[in-house]
Tab-separated table of C-alpha atoms in Angstrom:
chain	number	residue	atom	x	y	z
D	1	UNK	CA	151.801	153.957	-32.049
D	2	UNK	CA	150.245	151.096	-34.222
D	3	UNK	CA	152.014	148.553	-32.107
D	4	UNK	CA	150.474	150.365	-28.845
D	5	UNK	CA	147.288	150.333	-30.268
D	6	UNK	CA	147.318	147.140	-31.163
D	7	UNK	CA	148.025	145.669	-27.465
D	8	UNK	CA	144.985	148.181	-26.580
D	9	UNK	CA	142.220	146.595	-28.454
D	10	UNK	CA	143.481	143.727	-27.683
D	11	UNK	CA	143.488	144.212	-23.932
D	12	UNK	CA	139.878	145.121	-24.960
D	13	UNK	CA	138.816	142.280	-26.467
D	14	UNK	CA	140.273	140.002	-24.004
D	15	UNK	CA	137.972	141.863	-21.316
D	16	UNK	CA	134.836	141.839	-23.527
D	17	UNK	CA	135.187	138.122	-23.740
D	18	UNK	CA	135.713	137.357	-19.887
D	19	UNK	CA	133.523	139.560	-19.217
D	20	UNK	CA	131.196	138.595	-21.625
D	21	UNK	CA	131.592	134.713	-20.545
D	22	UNK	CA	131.013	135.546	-17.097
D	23	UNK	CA	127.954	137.389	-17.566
D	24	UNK	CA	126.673	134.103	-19.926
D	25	UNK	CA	127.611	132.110	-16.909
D	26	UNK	CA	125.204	133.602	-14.025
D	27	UNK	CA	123.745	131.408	-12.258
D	28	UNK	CA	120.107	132.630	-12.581
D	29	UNK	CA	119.917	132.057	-16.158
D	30	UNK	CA	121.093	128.391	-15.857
D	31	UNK	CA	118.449	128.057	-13.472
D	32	UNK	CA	115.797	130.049	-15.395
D	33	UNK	CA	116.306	128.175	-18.028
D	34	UNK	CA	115.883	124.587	-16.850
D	35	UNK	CA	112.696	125.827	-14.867
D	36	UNK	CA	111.522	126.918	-18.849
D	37	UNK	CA	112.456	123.722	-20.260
D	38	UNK	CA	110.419	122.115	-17.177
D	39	UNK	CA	107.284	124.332	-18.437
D	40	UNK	CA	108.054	123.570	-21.665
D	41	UNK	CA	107.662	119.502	-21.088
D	42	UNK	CA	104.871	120.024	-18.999
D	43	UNK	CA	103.190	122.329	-21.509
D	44	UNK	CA	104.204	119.209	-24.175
D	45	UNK	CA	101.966	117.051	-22.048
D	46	UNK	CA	98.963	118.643	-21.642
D	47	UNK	CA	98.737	119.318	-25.754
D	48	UNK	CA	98.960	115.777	-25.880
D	49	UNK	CA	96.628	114.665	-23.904
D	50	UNK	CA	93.990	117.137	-25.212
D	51	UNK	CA	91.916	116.750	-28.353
D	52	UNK	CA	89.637	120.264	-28.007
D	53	UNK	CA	90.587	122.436	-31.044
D	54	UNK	CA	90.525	125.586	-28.666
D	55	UNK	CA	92.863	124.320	-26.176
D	56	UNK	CA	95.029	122.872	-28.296
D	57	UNK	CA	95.258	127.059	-29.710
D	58	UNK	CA	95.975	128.171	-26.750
D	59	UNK	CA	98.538	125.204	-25.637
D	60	UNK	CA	100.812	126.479	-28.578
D	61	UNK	CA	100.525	129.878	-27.973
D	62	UNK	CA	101.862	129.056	-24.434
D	63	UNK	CA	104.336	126.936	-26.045
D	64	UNK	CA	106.208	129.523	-28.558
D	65	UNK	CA	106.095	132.234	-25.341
D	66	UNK	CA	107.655	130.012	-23.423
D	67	UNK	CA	110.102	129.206	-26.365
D	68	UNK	CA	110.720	132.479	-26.653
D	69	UNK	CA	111.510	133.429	-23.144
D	70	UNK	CA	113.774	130.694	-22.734
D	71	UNK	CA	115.909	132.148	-25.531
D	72	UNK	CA	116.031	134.871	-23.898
D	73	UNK	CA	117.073	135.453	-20.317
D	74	UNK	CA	116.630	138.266	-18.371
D	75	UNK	CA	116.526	139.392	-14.606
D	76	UNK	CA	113.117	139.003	-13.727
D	77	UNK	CA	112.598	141.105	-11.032
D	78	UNK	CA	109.601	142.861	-8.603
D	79	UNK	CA	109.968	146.266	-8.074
D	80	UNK	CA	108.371	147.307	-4.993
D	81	UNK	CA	106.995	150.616	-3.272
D	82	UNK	CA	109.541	153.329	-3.322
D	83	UNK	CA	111.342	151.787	-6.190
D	84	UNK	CA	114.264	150.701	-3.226
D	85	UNK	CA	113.928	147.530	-3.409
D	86	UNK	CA	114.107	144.625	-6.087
D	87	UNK	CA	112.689	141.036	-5.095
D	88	UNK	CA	114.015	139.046	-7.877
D	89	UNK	CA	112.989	135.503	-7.070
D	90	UNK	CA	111.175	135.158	-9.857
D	91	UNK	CA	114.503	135.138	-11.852
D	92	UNK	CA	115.163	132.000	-11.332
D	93	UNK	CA	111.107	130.736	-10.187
D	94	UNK	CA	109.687	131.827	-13.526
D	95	UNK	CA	107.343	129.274	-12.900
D	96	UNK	CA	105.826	132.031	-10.318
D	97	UNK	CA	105.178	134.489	-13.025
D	98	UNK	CA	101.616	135.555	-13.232
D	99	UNK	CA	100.553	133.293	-9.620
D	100	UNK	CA	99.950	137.006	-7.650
D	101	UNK	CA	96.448	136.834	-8.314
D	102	UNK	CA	96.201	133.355	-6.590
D	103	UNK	CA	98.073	134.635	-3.735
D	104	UNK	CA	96.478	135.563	-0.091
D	105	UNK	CA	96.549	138.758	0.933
D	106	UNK	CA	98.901	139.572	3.882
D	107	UNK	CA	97.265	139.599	7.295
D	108	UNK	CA	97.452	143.515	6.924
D	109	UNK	CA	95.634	143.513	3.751
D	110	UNK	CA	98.468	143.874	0.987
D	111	UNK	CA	98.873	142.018	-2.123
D	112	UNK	CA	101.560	140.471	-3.852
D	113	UNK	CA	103.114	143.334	-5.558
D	114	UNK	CA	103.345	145.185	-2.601
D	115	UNK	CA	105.422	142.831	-0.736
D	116	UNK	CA	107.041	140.329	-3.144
D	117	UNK	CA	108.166	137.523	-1.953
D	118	UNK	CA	110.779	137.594	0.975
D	119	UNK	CA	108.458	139.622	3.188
D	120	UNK	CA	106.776	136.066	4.221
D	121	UNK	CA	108.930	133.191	3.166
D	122	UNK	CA	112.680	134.683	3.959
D	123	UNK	CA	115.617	134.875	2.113
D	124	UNK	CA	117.548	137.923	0.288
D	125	UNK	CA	115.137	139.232	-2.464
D	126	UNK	CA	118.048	141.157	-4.139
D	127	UNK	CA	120.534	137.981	-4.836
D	128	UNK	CA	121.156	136.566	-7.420
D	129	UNK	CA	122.480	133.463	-6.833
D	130	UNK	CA	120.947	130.318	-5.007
D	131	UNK	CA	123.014	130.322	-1.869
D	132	UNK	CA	122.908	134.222	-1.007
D	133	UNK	CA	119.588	134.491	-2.070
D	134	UNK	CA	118.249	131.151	0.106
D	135	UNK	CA	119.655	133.000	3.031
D	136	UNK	CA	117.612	132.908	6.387
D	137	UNK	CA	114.967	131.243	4.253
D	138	UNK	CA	112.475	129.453	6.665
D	139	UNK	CA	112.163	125.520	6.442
D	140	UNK	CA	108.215	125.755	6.231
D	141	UNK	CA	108.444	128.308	3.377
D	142	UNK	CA	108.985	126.652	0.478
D	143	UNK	CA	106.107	124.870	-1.082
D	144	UNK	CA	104.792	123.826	-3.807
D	145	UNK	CA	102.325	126.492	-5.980
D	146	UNK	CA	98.688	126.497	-4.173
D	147	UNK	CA	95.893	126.915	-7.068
D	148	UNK	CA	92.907	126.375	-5.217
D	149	UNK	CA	90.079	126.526	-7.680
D	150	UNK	CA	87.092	128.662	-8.071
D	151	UNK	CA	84.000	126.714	-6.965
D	152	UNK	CA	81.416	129.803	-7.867
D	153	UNK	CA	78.859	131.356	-5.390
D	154	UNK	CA	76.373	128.639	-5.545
D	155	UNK	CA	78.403	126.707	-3.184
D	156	UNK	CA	78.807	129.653	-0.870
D	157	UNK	CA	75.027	130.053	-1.060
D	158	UNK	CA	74.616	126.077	0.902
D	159	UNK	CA	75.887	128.363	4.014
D	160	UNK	CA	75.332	131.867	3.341
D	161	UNK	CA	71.589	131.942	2.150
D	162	UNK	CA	71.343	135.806	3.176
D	163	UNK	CA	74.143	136.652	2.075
D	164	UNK	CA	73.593	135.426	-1.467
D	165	UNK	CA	69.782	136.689	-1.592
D	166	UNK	CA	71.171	140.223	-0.098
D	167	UNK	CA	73.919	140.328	-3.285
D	168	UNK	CA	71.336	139.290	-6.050
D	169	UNK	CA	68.449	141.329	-5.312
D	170	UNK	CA	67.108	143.489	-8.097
D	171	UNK	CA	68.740	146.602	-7.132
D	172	UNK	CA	72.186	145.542	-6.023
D	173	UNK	CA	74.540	146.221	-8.688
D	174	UNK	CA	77.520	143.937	-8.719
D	175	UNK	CA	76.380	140.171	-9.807
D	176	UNK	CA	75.131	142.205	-12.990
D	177	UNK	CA	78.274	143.912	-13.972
D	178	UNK	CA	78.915	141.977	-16.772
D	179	UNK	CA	75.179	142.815	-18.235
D	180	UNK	CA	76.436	146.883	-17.958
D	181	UNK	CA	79.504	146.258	-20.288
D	182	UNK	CA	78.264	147.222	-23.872
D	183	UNK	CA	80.033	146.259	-27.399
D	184	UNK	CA	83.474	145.601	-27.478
D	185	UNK	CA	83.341	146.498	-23.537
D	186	UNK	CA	82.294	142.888	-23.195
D	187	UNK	CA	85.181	141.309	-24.639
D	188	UNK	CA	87.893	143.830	-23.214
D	189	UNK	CA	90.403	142.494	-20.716
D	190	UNK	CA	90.888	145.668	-18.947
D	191	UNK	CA	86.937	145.811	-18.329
D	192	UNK	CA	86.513	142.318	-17.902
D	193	UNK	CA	88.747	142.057	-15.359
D	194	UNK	CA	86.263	144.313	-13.660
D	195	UNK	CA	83.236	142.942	-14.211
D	196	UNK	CA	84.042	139.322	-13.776
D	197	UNK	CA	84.889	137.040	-11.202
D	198	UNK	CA	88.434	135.038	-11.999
D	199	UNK	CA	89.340	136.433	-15.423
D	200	UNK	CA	92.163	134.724	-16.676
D	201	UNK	CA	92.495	132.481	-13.442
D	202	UNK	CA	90.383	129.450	-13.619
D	203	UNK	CA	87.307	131.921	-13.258
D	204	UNK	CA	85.301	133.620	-16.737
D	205	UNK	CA	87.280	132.597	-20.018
D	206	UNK	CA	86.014	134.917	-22.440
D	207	UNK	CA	86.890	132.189	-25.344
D	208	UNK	CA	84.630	129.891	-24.034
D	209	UNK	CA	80.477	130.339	-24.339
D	210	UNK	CA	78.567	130.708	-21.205
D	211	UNK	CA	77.097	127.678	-21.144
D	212	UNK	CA	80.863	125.870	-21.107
D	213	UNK	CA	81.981	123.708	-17.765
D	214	UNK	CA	84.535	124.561	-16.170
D	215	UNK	CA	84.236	121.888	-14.004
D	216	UNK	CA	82.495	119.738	-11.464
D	217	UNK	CA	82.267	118.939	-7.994
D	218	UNK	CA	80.595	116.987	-5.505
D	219	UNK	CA	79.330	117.822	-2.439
D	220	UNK	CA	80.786	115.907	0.252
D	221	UNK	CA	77.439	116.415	2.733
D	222	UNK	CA	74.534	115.227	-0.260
D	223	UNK	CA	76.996	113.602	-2.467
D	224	UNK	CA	74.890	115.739	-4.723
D	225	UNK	CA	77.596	116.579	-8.397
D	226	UNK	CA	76.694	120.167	-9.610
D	227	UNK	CA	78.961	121.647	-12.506
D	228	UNK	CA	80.349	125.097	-12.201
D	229	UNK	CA	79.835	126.920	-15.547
D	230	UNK	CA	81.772	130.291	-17.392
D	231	UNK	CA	78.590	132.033	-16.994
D	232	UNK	CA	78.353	131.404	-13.239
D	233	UNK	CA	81.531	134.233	-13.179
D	234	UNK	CA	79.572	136.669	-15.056
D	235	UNK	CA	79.563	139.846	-12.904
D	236	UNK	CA	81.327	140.182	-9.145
D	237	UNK	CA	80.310	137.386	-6.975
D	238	UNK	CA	81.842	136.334	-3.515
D	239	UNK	CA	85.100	134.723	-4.794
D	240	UNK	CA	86.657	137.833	-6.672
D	241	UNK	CA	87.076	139.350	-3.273
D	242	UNK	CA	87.441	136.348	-1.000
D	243	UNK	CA	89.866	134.445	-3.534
D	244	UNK	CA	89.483	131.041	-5.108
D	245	UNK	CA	87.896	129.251	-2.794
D	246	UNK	CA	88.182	125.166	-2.876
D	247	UNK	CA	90.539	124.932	-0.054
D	248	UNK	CA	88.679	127.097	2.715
D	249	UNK	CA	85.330	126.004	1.556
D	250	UNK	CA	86.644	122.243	2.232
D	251	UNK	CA	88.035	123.721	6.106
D	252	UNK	CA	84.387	125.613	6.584
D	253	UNK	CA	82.802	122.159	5.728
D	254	UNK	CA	85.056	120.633	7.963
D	255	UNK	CA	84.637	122.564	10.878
D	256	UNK	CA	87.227	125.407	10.360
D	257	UNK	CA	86.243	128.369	10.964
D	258	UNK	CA	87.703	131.962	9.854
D	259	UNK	CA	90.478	132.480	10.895
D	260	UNK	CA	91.700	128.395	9.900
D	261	UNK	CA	90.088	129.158	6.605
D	262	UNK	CA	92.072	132.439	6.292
D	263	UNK	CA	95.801	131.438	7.481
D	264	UNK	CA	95.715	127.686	5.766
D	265	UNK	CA	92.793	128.193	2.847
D	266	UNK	CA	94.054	131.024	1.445
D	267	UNK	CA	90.552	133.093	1.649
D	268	UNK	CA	91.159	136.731	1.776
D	269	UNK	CA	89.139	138.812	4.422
D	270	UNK	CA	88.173	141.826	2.090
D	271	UNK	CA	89.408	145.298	2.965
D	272	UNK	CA	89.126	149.047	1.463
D	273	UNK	CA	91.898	148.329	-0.529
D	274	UNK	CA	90.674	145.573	-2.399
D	275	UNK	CA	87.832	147.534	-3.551
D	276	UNK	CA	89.679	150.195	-4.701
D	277	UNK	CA	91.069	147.504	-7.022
D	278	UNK	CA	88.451	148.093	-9.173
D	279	UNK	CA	86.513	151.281	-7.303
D	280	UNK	CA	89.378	153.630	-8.794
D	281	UNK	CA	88.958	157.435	-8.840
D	282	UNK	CA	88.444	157.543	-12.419
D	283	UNK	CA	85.681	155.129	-12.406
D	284	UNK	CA	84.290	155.371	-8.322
D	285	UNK	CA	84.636	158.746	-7.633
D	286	UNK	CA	82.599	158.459	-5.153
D	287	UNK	CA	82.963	154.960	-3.299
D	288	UNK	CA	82.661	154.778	-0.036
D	289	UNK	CA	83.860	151.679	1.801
D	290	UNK	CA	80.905	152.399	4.635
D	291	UNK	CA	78.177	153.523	2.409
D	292	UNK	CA	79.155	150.850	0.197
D	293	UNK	CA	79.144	148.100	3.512
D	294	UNK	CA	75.587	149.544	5.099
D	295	UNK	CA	73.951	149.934	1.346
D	296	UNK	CA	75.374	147.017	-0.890
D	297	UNK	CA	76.682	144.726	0.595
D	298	UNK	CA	74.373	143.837	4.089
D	299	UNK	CA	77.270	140.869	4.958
D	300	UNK	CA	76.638	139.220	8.365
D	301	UNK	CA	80.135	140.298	9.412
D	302	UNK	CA	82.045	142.962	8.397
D	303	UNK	CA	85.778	140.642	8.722
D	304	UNK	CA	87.860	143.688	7.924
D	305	UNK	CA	86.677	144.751	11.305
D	306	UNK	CA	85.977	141.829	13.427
D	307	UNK	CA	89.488	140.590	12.251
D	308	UNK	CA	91.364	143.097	14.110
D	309	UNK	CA	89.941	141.479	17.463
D	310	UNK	CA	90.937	137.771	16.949
């Protein structure tokens, strides 16, 4: 019986290892771990080349996450609608992590997480290694990360004079959102996120005092340089429903027009659903896309409409 039991366990062990081995072996984690180590040199870089206090803070906190997560694979993985299916690019593009909120919408208004990734660019969501999951993957969809920048409603203003006047008169309540958020409101992520414009993506950095620049541009038609500052994204201006917008602002000024600025500039045409982003039940009750559109708002064009005649 001991001799029996013997050969058992160590059947057992022998499987544990192979199996164990194999499982150390998947392909994903060798290549989610050299796209770590990547982020890790490139996060290496910019703490060198910085000498504010702040950023260097934040630089090493982004450092020992990263450290961390490369220690410790695991199968990254969206989980969309229905909980059916699994998109798991981002198993192996970890680099991708956290990029939804750059992303356009889809051209029937869905975000990110509703779609993944191989609803647009191809491929097999569910693999799990490169060849499988590369599979019908379209030549023109693999690119590198678009961050277009946030370039703050003053610069929409040069060409939408009425609109901007219409969204920061007296009564209209959105460019003051920030103003309604009250003691440790103002400082909260999950309200800020609300009552911002860009939190957390090149938009309002709550670290950083209002008067701080983000950055600066010129503008190509004056030459005139004008700095964008954190407290231009106090409150809900155009770009926290439009998107970033640096690339279609540059296809407007070029002659683009819409529908250019939509499909290659990445600016979203606002519909009901990305109000109710925000305009939840709990807090909007009572939001109404049309009352909000004929009382609030008093756009030009109403794109979530016109858009379904291009």
């Amino acid at each position: 019986m001991t001799k029996y039991f013997s050969i058992l366990t160590g059947i057992s062990l022998f499987a544990f290892v192979l199996f164990s081995g194999r499982d150390n072996d998947r392909e994903w984690k060798h290549y989610q771990q050299t796209a770590y180590q990547k982020l890790r040199n490139e996060t290496a870089k910019e703490l060198r080349e910085t000498t504010d206090k702040n950023e260097q803070k934040k630089i090493h906190q982004r450092m020992q996450a990263l450290k961390i997560a490369s220690e410790s694979p695991e199968l990254k993985q969206i989980i969309l609608p229905g909980d059916e299916e699994a998109d798991r690019c981002i198993a192996c593009h970890v680099e991708l992590e956290g990029q939804a909120d750059y992303h356009t919408l889809t051209d029937d208004g869905r975000t990110f997480e509703e779609v993944g990734c191989v609803f647009c660019h191809g491929g097999n969501g569910a693999a799990t290694t490169k060849q499988a999951a590369h599979q019908g993957l379209g030549k023109e969809a693999i690119h590198g990360i678009m961050r277009p920048s946030y370039v703050g409603a003053k610069k929409c203003r040069e060409c939408h004079p009425k609109e901007y006047a219409s969204w920061t008169r007296p009564t209209a309540p959105m460019w003051q959102a920030f103003r309604r958020l009250k003691g440790t409101d103002a400082t909260d992520p999950g309200c800020l996120a609300c009552h911002t414009t860009g939190l957390g993506r090149g938009g309002y950095d709550p670290e950083l005092p209002p008067d701080a620049v983000l950055r600066e541009f010129q503008d190509p038609k004056t030459g005139k340089k004008y700095q964008i500052l954190n407290r231009d994204f106090h409150g809900i201006w155009c770009e926290a429903c439009h998107g970033p917008g640096s690339d279609y602002v540059n296809i407007f000024e070029s002659g683009g027009d819409a529908r250019e600025a939509k499909e290659k500039g990445g600016l979203n045409l606002p519909s009901p659903s990305t109000c109710v982003k925000c305009h939840t039940e709990q807090w909007s009750p009572n939001f109404s896309y049309d009352k909000y559109w004929s009382e609030r708002c008093l756009h030009a064009v109403d794109w979530w409409r016109a858009e379904r005649t291009w």
